[in-house]
Tab-separated table of C-alpha atoms in Angstrom:
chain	number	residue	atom	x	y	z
R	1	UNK	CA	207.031	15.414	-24.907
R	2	UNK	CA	207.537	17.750	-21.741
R	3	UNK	CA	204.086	19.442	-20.103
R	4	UNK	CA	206.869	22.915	-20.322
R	5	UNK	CA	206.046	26.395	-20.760
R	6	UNK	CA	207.930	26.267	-23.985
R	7	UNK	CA	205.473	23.771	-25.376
R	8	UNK	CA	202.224	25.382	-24.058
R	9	UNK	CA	202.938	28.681	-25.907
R	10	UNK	CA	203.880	27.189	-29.532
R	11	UNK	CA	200.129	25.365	-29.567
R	12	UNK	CA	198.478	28.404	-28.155
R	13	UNK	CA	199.521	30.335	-31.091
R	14	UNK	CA	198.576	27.253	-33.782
R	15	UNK	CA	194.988	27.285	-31.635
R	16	UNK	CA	194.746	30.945	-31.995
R	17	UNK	CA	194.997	30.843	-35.557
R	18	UNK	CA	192.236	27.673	-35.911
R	19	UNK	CA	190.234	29.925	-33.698
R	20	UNK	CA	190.412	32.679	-36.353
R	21	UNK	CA	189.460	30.017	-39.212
R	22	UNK	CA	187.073	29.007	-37.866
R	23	UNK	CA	184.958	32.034	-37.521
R	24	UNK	CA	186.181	33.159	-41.220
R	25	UNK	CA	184.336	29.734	-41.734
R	26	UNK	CA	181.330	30.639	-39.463
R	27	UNK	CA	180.827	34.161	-41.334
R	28	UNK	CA	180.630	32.645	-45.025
R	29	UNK	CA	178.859	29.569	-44.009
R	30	UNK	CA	176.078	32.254	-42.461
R	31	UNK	CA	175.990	29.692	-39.482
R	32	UNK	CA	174.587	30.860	-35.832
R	33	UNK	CA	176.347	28.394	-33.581
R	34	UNK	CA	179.053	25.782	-34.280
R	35	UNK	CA	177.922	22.176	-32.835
R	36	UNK	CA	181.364	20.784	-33.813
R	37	UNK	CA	184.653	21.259	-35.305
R	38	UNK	CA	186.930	18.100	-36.761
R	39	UNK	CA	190.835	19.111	-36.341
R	40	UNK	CA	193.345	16.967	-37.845
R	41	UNK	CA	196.776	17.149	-36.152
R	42	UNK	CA	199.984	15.792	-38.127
R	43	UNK	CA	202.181	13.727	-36.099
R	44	UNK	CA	205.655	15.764	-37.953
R	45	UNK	CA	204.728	18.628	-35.994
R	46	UNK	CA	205.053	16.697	-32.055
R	47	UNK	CA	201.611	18.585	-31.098
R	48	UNK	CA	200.649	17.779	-27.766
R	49	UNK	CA	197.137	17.038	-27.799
R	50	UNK	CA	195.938	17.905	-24.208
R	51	UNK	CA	197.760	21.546	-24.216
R	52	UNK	CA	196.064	22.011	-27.449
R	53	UNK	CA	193.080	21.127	-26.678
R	54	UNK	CA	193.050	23.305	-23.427
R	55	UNK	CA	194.185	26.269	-25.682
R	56	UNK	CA	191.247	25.933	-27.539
R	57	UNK	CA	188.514	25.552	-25.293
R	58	UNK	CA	190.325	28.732	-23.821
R	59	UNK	CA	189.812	30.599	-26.952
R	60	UNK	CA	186.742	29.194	-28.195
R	61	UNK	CA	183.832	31.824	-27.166
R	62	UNK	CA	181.033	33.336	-28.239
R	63	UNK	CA	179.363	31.366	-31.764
R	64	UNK	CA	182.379	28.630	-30.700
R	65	UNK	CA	181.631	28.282	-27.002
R	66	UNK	CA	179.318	24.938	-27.289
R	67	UNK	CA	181.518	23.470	-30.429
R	68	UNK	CA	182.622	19.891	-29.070
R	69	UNK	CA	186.293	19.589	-30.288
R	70	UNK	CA	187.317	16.354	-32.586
R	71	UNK	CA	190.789	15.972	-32.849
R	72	UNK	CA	192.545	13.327	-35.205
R	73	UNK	CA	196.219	12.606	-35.314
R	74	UNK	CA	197.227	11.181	-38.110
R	75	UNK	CA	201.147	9.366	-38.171
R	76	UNK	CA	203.508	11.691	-40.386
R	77	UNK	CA	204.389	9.299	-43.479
R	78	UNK	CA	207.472	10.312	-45.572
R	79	UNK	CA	208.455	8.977	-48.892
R	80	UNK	CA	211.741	9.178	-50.769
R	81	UNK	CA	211.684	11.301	-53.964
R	82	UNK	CA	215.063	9.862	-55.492
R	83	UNK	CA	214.091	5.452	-54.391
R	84	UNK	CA	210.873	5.980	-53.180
R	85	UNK	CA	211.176	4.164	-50.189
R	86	UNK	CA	208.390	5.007	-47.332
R	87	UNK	CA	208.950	5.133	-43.663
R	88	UNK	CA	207.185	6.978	-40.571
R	89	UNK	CA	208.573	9.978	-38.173
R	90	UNK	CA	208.414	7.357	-35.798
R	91	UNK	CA	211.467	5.669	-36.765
R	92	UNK	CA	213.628	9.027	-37.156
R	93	UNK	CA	216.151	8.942	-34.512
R	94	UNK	CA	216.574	12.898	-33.318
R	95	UNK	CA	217.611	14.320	-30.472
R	96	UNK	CA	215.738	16.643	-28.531
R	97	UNK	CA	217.189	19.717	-29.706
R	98	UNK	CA	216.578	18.371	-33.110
R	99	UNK	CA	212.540	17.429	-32.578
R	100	UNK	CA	211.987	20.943	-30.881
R	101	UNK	CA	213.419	22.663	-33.934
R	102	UNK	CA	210.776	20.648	-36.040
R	103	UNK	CA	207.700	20.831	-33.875
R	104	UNK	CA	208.405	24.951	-34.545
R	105	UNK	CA	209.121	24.733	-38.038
R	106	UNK	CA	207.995	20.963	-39.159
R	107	UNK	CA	209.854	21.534	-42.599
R	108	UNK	CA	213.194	21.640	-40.436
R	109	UNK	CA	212.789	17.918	-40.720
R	110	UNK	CA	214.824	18.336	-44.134
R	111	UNK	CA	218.091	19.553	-41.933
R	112	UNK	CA	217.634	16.950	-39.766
R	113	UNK	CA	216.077	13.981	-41.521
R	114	UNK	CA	217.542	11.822	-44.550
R	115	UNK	CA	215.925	8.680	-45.817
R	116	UNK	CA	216.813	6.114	-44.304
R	117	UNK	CA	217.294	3.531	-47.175
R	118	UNK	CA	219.561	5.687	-49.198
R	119	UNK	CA	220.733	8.891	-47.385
R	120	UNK	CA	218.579	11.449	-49.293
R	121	UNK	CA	217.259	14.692	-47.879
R	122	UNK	CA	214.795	15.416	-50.753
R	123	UNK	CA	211.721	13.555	-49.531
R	124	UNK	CA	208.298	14.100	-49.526
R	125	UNK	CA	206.083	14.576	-46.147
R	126	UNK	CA	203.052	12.302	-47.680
R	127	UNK	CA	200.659	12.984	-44.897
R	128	UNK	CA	200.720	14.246	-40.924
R	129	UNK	CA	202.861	17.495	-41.313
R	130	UNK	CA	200.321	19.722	-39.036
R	131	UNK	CA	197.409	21.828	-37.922
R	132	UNK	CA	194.411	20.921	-40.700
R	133	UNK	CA	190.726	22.234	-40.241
R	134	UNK	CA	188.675	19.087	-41.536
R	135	UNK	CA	185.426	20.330	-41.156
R	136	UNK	CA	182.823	22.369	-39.112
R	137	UNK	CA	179.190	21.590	-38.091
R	138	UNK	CA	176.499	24.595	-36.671
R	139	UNK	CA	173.516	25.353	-37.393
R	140	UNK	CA	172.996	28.496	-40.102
R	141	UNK	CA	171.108	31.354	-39.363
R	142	UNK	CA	167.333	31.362	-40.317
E	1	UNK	CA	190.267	20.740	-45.389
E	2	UNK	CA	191.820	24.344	-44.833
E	3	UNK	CA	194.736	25.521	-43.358
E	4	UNK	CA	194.218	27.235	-40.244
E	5	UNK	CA	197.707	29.192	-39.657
E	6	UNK	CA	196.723	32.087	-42.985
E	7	UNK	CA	193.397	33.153	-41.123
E	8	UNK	CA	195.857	34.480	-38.327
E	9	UNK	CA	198.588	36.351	-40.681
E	10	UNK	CA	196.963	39.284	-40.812
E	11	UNK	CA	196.047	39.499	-36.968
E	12	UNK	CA	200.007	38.930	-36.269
E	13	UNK	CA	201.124	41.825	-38.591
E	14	UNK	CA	198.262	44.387	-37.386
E	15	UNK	CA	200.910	46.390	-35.441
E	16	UNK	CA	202.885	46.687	-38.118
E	17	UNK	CA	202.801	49.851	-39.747
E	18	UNK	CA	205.045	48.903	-43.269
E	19	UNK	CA	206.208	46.369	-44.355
E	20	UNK	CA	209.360	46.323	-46.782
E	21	UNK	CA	210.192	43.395	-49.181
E	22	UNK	CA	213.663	44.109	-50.320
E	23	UNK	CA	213.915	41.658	-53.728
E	24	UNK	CA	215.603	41.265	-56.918
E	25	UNK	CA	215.203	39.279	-60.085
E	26	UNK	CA	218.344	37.048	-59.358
E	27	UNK	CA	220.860	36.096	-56.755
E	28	UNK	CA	224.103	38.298	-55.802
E	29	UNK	CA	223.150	41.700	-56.418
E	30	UNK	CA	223.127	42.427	-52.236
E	31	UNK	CA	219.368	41.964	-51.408
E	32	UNK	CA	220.434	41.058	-48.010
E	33	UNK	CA	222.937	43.381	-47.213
E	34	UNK	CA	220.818	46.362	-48.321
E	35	UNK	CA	217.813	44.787	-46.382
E	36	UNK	CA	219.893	44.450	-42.913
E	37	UNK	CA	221.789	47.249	-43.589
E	38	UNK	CA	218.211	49.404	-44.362
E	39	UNK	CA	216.400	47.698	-41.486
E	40	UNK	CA	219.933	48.736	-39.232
E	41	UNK	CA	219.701	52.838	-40.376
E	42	UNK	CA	215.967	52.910	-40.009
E	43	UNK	CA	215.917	51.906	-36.305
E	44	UNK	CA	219.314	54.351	-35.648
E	45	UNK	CA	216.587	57.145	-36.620
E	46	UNK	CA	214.528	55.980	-33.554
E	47	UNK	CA	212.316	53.875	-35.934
E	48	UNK	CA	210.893	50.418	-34.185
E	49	UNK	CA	212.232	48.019	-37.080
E	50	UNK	CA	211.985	44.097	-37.638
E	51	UNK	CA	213.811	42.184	-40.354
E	52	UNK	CA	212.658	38.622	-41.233
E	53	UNK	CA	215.179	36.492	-43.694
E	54	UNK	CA	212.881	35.032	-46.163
E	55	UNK	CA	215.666	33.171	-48.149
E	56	UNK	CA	215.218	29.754	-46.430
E	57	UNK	CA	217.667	27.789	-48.664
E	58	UNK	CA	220.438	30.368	-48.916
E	59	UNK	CA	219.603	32.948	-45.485
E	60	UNK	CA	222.670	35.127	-45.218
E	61	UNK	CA	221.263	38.199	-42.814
E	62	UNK	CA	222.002	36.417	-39.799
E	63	UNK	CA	225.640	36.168	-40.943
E	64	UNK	CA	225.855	40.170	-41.775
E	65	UNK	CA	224.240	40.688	-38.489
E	66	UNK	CA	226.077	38.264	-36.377
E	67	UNK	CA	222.485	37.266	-34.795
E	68	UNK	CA	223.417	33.893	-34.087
E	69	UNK	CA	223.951	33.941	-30.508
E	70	UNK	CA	220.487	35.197	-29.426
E	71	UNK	CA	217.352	33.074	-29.859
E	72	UNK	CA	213.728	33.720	-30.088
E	73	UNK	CA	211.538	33.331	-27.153
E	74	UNK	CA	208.045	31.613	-26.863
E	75	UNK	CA	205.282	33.735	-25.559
E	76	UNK	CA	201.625	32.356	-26.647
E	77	UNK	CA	203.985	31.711	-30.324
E	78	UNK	CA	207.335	33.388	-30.893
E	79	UNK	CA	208.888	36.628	-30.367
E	80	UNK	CA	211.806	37.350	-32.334
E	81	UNK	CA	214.831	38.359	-30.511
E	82	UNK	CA	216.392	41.633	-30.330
E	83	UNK	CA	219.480	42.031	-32.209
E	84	UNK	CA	221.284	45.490	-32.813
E	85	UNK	CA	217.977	47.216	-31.759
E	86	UNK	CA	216.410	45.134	-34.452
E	87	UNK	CA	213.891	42.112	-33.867
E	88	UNK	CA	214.914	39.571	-36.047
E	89	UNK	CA	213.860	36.519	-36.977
E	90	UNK	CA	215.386	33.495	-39.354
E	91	UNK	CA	214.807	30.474	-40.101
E	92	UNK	CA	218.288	29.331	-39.237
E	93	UNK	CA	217.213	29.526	-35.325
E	94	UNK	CA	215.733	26.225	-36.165
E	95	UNK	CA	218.014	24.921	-38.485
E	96	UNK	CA	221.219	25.351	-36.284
E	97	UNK	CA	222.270	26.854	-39.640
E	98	UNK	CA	223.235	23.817	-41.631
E	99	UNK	CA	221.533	22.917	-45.084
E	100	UNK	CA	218.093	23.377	-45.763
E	101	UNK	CA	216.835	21.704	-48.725
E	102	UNK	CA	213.335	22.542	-49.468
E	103	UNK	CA	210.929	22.452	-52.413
E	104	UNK	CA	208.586	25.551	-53.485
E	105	UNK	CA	205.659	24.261	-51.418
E	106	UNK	CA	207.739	23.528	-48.553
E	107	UNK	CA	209.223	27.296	-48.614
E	108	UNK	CA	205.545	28.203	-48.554
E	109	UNK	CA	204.630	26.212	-45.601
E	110	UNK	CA	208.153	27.667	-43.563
E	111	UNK	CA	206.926	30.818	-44.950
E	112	UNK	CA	203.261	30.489	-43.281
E	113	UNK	CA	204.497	28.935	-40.391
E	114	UNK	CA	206.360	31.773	-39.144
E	115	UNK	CA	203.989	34.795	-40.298
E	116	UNK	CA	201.158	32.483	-38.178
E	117	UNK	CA	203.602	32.308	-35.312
E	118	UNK	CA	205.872	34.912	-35.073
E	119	UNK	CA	204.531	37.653	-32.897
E	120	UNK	CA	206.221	41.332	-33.497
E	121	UNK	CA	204.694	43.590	-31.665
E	122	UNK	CA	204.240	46.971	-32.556
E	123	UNK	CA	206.469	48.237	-35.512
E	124	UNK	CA	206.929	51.076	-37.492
E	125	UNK	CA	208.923	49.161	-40.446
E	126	UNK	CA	209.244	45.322	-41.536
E	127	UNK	CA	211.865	44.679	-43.521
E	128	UNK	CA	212.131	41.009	-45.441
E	129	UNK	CA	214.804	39.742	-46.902
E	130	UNK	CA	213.139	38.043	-49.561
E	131	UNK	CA	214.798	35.003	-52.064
E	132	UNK	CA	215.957	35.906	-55.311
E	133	UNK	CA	213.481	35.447	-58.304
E	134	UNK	CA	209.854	34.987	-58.815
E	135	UNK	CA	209.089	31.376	-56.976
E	136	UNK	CA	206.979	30.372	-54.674
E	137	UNK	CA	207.836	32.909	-51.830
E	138	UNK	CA	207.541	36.021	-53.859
E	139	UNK	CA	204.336	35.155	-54.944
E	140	UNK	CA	202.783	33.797	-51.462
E	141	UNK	CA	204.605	37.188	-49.490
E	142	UNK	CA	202.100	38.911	-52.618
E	143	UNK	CA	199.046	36.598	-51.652
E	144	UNK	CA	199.542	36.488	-47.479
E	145	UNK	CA	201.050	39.829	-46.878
E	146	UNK	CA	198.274	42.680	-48.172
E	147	UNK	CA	200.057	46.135	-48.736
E	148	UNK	CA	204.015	44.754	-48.701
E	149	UNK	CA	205.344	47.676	-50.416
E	150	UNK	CA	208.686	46.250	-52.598
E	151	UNK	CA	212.214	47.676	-52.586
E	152	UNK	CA	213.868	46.404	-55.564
E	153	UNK	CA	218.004	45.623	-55.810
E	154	UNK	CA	219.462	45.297	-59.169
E	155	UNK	CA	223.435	45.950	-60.053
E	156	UNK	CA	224.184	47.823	-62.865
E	157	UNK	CA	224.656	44.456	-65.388
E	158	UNK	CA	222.704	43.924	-67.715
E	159	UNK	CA	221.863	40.165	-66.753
E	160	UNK	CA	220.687	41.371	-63.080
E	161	UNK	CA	218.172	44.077	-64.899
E	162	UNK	CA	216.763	41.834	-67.198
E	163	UNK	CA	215.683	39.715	-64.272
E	164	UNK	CA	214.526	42.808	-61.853
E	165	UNK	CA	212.593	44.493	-65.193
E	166	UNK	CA	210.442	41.043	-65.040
E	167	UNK	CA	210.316	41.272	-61.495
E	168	UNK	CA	208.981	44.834	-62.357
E	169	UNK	CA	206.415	44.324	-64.781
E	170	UNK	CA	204.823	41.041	-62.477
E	171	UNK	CA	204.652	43.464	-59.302
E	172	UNK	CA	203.040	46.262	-62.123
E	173	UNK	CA	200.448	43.113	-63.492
E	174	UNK	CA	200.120	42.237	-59.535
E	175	UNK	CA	199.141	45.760	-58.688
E	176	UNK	CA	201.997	45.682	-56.121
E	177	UNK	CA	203.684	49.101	-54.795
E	178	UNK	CA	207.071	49.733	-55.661
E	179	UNK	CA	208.839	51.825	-53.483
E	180	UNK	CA	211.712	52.204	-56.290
E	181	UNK	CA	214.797	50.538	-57.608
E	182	UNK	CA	218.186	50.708	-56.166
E	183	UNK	CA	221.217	50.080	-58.071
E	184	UNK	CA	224.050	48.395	-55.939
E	185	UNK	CA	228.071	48.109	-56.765
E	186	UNK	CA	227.845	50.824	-59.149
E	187	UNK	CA	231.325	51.574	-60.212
E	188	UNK	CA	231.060	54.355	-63.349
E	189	UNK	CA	228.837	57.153	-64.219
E	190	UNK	CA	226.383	55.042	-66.285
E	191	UNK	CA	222.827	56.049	-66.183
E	192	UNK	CA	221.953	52.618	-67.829
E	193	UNK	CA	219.583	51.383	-65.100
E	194	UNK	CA	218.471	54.472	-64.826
E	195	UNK	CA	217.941	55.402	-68.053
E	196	UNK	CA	215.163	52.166	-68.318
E	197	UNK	CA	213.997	52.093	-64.674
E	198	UNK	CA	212.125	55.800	-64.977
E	199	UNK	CA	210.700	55.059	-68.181
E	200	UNK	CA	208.932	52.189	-66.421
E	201	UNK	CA	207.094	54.732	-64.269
E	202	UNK	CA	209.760	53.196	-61.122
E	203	UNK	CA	211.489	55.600	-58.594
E	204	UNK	CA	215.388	54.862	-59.156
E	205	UNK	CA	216.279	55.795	-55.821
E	206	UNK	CA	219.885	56.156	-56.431
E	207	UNK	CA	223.304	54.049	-56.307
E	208	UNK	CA	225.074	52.273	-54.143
E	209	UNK	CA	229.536	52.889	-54.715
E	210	UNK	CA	230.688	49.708	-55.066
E	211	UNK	CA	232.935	49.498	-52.122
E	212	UNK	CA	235.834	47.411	-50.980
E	213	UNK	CA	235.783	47.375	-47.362
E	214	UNK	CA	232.425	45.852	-47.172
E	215	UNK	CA	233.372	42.695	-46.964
E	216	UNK	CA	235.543	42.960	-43.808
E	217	UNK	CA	232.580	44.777	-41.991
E	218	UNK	CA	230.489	41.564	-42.493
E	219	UNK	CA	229.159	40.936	-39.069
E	220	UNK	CA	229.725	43.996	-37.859
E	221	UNK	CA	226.265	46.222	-37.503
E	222	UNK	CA	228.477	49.618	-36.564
E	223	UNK	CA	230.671	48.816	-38.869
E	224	UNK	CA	228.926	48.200	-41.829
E	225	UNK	CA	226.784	51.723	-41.486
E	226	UNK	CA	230.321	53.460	-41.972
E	227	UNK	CA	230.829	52.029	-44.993
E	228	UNK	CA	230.331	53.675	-47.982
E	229	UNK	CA	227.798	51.416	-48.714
E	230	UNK	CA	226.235	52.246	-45.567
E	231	UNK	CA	226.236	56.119	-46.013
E	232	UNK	CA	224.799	55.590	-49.163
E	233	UNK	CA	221.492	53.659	-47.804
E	234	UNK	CA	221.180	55.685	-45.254
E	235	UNK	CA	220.866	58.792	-47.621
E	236	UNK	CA	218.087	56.882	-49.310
E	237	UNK	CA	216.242	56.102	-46.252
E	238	UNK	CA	214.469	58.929	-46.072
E	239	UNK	CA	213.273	58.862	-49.669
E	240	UNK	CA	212.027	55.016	-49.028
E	241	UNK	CA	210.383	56.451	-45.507
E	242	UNK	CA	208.644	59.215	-47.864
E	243	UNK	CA	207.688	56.756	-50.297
E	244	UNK	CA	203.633	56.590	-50.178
């Protein structure tokens, strides 16, 4: 994926809104400082890491300001739901046009993407679709 | 694990004064034209309007608007392009328009993808064109979208009321406002829908003619506000503007 413009500004609105979480998390955990946060990105949604990353170290302040960021990716896995057959995003052959559309809107993948063992649309994104808070660590207020 | 992208919904909509889900109990009673078409005569009064097509599988506004030539723009997310003094936004930007299959929890994560993304500014009135029925996307709008205030379409058959009554009494259970009930294609002087909307303690805001030239102002904003069917929501904007 491009370093573009157009890129930067879709994950500085997904790290805005993990920003958010995270301090609706802070205030009903009654925690004082955040030590760590554990993201888990979905490959489905072409979320480049670095841009992300830099997004939220730009929006991480006050109670967030020392959190080290984790960041997993995990591969988007897609199943079949009329033969069950299993294959990754990987092996999707899109255009660019086509992968843009989905890294907006990563159900879009069910215009663009039919299985590839028997032609279906109706499939099932098993795992890696997108943005996922896995956990937080802080310490809580006395 | 939680889902980041609700904890921002309410920060993207902030600047949005109302917001309007026009809905019915079933398909084909003109949801979409009376949303664009109510969205179109609110802005002509000088109102700052949005309209977002919620009907992912079967989106039609675009097509009544002719809104497929602009696109949105990215700014820290997406802002929604400006069409016929209206920012709109549909799914079929991404889509390029062709077939969108999707299951209830994937029209919930389209849904929350583009309230966590979609940036639209300051607005005196969002109007959604919302999917027929009670599914998935009717009852996330009710869970994501606090104070949605619902506009509701029937026709005057008896089959489209019976589905809009139960569409009534969940948004009554739900403790949802109901802005009132408008009755499209009327053709007679029956005051059927009437007669069983009031008694519901709903506003029937009035009727729509049923009106033949309709069809060949599709795609045509001007056009279709000189309609009969436009004249007639336009009367009735005023009452949904006054509606509390």
């Amino acid at each position: 994926m491009k370093w573009t413009q157009f890129t930067f500004m879709h994950e500085w609105a997904l790290a805005e809104a993990v920003a958010s979480a995270v301090l609706d998390m802070v205030d009903k955990e009654g925690l004082k400082t955040v030590s760590a946060i554990n993201l888990e990105v979905g490959e489905l949604q072409q979320i480049d890491l670095g841009i992300f990353r830099f997004a939220l170290s730009e929006l991480f302040s006050g109670k967030l300001k020392d959190a080290r960021i984790h960041i997993t990716k995990t591969r988007a896995s897609l199943k079949c739901r009329k033969c069950g057959h299993k294959w990754t995003f990987r092996k999707v052959g899109l255009d660019e046009s086509e992968r843009e559309a989905i890294h907006f809107v990563p159900e879009i993948a069910h215009v663009y993407v039919k299985c590839p063992n028997c032609g279906n649309p109706d499939f099932e994104v098993e795992r890696g679709r997108g943005v996922w808070i896995q956990s937080i660590k802080g310490e809580k207020k006395a | 694990m939680s889902d980041p992208r609700t904890a921002i919904i309410g920060e993207r909509l902030k600047d949005v004064k109302n917001v309007i889900a026009v809905s019915s109990g079933k398909g084909g009673v003109g949801k979409s034209l009376v949303a664009s078409v109510l969205a179109l005569s609110l802005a002509r009064k000088g109102a700052k309007v949005g309209l977002l097509d919620l009907d992912f599988t079967s989106p039609s506004s675009h097509v009544i608007l002719d809104a497929g030539r602009q696109k949105p723009k990215e700014d820290k997310g997406v802002v929604p392009p400006t069409v016929h003094g209206l920012r709109y936004m549909s799914v079929v930007y991404y889509s390029a328009d062709r077939a969108t299959p999707l299951r209830g929890s994937e029209a919930t994560d389209v849904l929350v993808e583009l309230l966590a993304v979609t940036r639209w500014g300051k607005l005196d009135c969002l109007v959604l064109d919302m999917p027929p029925g009670l599914g998935d996307v009717t009852l996330d709008l009710l869970r994501f979208v606090e104070g949605a205030k619902f506009l509701v379409v029937t026709t005057p058959s008896k089959l489209a009321f019976e589905t809009v009554r139960k569409l009534l009494d969940l948004l009554k259970e739900a403790k949802v406002p109901v802005i009132g009930v408008v009755e499209n294609m009327k053709a007679d002087d029956s005051q059927w829908i009437k007669g069983r909307v009031e008694p519901m303690g709903v506003r029937y805001l009035g009727a729509i003619p049923y009106d033949s030239r309709l069809e060949e102002n599709i795609g045509d904003a001007e056009g279709l506000l000189r309609t009969r069917f436009g004249e007639a929501v336009r009367e009735m904007t005023g009452k949904i503007e006054a509606s509390p």
